[in-house]
CSV table of C-alpha atoms in Angstrom, one decimal:
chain,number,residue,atom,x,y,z
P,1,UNK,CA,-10.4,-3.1,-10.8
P,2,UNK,CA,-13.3,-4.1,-9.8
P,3,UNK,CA,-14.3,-3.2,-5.5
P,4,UNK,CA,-14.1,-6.5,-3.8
P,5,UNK,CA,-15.2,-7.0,-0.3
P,6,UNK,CA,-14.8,-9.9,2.7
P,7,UNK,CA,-18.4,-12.1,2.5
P,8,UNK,CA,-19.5,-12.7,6.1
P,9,UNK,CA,-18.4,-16.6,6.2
P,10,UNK,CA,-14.8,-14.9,5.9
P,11,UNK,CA,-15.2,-12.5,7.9
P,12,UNK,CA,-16.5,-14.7,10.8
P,13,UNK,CA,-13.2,-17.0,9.6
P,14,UNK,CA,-10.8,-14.2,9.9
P,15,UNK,CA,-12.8,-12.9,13.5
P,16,UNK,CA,-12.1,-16.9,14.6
P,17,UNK,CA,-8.5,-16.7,13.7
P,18,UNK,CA,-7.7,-13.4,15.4
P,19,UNK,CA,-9.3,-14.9,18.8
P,20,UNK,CA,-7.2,-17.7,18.5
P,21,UNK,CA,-3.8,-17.7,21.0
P,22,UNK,CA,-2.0,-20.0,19.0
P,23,UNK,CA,-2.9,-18.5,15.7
P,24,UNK,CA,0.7,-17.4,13.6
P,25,UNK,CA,2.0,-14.3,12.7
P,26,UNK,CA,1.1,-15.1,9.0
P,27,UNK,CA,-2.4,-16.0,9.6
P,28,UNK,CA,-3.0,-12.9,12.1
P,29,UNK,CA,-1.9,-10.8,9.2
P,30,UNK,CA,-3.8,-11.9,6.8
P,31,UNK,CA,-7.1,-11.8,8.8
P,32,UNK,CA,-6.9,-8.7,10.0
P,33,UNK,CA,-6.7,-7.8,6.2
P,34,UNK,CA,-9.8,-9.8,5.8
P,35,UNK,CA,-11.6,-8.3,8.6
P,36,UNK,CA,-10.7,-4.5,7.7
P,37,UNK,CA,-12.2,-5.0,4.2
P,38,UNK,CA,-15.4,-6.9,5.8
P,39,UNK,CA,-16.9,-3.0,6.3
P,40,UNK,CA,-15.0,-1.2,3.4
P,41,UNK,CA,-15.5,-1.0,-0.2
P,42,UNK,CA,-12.6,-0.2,-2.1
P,43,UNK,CA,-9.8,-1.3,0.4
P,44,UNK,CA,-6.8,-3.2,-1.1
P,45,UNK,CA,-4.5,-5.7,0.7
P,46,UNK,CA,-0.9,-4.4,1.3
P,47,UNK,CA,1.7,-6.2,-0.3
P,48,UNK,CA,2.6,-7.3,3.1
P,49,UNK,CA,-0.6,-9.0,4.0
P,50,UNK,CA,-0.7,-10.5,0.1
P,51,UNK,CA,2.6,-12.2,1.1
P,52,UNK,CA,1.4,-13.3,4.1
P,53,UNK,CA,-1.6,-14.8,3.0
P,54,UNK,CA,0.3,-16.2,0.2
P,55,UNK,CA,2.5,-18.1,3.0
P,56,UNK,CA,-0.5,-18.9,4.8
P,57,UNK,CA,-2.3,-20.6,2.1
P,58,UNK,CA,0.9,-23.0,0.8
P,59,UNK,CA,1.2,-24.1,4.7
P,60,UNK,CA,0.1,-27.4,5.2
P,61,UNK,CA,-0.4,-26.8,8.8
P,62,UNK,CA,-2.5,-24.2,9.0
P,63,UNK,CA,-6.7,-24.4,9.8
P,64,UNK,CA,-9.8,-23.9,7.4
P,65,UNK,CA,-10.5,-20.5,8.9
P,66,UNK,CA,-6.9,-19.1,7.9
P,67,UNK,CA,-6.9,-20.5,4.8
P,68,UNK,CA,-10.8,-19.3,4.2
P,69,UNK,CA,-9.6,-15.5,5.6
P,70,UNK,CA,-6.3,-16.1,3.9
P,71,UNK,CA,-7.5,-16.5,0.6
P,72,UNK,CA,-10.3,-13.3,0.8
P,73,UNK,CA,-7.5,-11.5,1.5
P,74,UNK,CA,-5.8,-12.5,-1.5
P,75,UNK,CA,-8.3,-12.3,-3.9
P,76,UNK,CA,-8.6,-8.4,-3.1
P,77,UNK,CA,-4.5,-7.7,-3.6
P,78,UNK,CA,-4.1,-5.6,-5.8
P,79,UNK,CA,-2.4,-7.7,-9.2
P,80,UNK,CA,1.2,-7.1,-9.9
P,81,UNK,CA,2.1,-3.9,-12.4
């Protein structure tokens, strides 16, 4: 697999997210995820953030920056086996 990392505009995304008080438990998760990988090459989300993000993505409700940190931390799950 190739080593996928956070770009900056998602990293900034997931840092606005994880400031936020009224941000979800969801979006937390998967921003953090986003965040942790902003520095580190070769870092994996967890199949718990995946899910998260996964929810975090199909929620209407939810803001650009969870949706932008949401879906870097996606893209660098690691694909089913």
């Amino acid at each position: 697999m190739k080593s996928k990392m956070t770009t900056p505009k998602a990293a900034k995304a997931a840092a606005k997210v994880l400031a936020s008080n009224s941000t979800g438990r969801n979006s937390r998760t998967a921003a953090g995820s986003a965040l942790t990988q902003s520095r580190t090459r070769g870092e994996a989300t967890s199949a718990r953030a995946a899910s998260a993000a996964s929810k975090v993505l199909r929620d209407g409700r939810t803001s650009a920056a969870s949706k932008t940190a949401a879906g870097s931390a996606l893209s660098q799950a690691r694909g089913r086996k």
